[in-house]
Amino acid sequence: GSFLKANGGFLVLNAAEALQEPGAWKALMHAVRSGQAEITEGGLEGLATLKGTKYYVPGKVKVVLLGSPMIKMLLEKHDDAFAGNFNATAEFESNLPITEDTVASYVEFIKHAVLGSAGQILDLTRDAIASSLAYCARLVDSHQKLSSQFGALFGLLREATFWAKEAGRAEVTAADIAASLAARQEREEGYRKHVINNYLSDLLHVATSGSEVGQINGLAVMGSFGVPARITVTASAGAPGMVSVDRDAGSTGKSFVKALGVVEGFLRHNFAQKKPISAHIRISFEQNYGGIDGDSATSTEIYAILSRLSGVSIQQNFAVTGSADQFGNVQVIGGVNHKIEGFFALCQARGLTGDQGIVIPAGNVGDLQLDAEVVQAVQAGKFHIYAVSHVSQGLEILTGVAYKEILRKAEARLDALRSGR
C-alpha cells in the first residue's frame, strides 16, 4: 500500500523496520525489481495460507532506505536484489565541525523544535542554548565538533522543559539543562558509586599517592564512566620475552595482543640493536576479572616496564592513558573524557591533594569536553591534565627523572640479567 501511495514520487523506509516486518522485505524487493506492487487478499493470513489471490499493480516509485552502514553491508552480502538495485549511497555525518554556520543551523533546529512541539519544549534562553550545544559536543567527546544526533538533543530539551515548568519558569535556562543532565547521571550513578566504594574500601586496590617501581595506574571505560586499573610489571632472568598474565588466562582480545607486540618492538628498538634482550618480563592488569581489549594502555605498559627495569619509581598520584607505536610516539585513544573524570572522581572521593592528575595523548586535546567540576579543579590547580606526544615526556612527568637516565639504568639492568648478575 505504501508503495502505491508513493506512486510518482519517493518512498522512504527504515531498513531495519522493513526487515523486521513479516513479508515486507520480500514484497519491497519484488516491487523494486518489477515496478509492480504485489497485493495479496487476506494480508498476512493470505500469505501464510497461500490461499489469498494476488494482484499486481504497476507503480513508478523511487525507494530510499535509511539504515546503518552495518545493515547496508549485510544486505549487499546476502541479498542480490538489494545489491543490484540500490547503487546510490549517501552517508550522513555523525558530527559537524563547530563553525558559525553549524551553530546557526543548530539554533534553527532548536527554534523549529520549540515551535513544532505543541508545548513539549519551551523557548530557550541564550545560556540554555549554549549548554545544549555543549551537550552536543560532549556526545562526540570534542570541543571542536557537534553531534548530529538531533533526536538526543530533542530528548534533552523536552526533559529540560519539565524542570523549567517544575520551577515555574516560562523559558528553559542553563540551570534546567544542568538539572536534566544531573538527573540522568543520578539514574546511572548506582553502579559508579558501587565501584568508587570498592576503591575506597580497598577491595579494588588503586593508589592515588606515594610512588612504586613497576606499578602504574591505567584507565579503562566501563559503561559510561572511566575506571582506574592497577598495572604491575616484574622482570627477571629466565626465558627471554614478554608475557601477559591476562593473555595467558585467555582474557585478552586481538587489539590488546597486538599492543603487546608494539611494546616488545619498542624495547627491541631501544635495547636490542647490538645484543638480544634476555629479560623475562611479566605484565599483569591486577584484579581484572573480565576481558581486556584495545591498545589504549600501550604507553602505560611501556612506562611500567621502564620503571621496573631502571628501578625508578612512578608517582601513584597519576593515571595514564595512551596508545603508542614502536618508536614511543603516543597516539590517540577513545573515551578520554570518561577516563579523566573517572580518575578525578576517585581522587576527589579520597581528597584532592593538588598534585594528582592524568597523562593523556596530545592528539586527544581537541576531544576534551569535561564535566564542569573537573574544569574548575584544573583551573584551581587542584587537579592536572598533561598532554604528551612521546613516552619520554610522559615518563619524566611520572618519575621526575630524565628520560635518558632512565634508559641508561634500564640498559644496565638488562645487561645484569643477561650476565646473570
XYZ file of N, CA, C and O in Angstrom, residues 23 39 64 96 175 211 239 392:
32
model
N 7.145 -10.397 5.780
C 6.751 -10.295 4.379
C 7.068 -8.986 3.703
O 7.017 -8.887 2.470
N -0.131 -7.349 -4.209
C -1.170 -7.277 -3.174
C -1.815 -8.650 -3.045
O -2.236 -9.246 -4.037
N 13.877 4.955 -1.072
C 15.019 5.394 -0.269
C 15.008 4.629 1.048
O 14.017 4.657 1.776
N 29.615 17.351 13.196
C 29.868 18.501 12.329
C 30.854 19.442 13.004
O 30.806 19.631 14.226
N 20.242 26.318 33.917
C 20.020 25.549 35.141
C 19.126 24.339 34.876
O 19.313 23.273 35.480
N 54.689 6.410 45.734
C 55.381 6.030 44.499
C 55.766 4.561 44.588
O 56.019 4.029 45.671
N 63.419 -17.303 30.569
C 63.148 -17.340 29.135
C 62.913 -15.929 28.625
O 62.020 -15.239 29.119
N 58.802 9.690 26.285
C 59.867 10.368 27.037
C 59.288 11.493 27.877
O 59.675 11.680 29.041
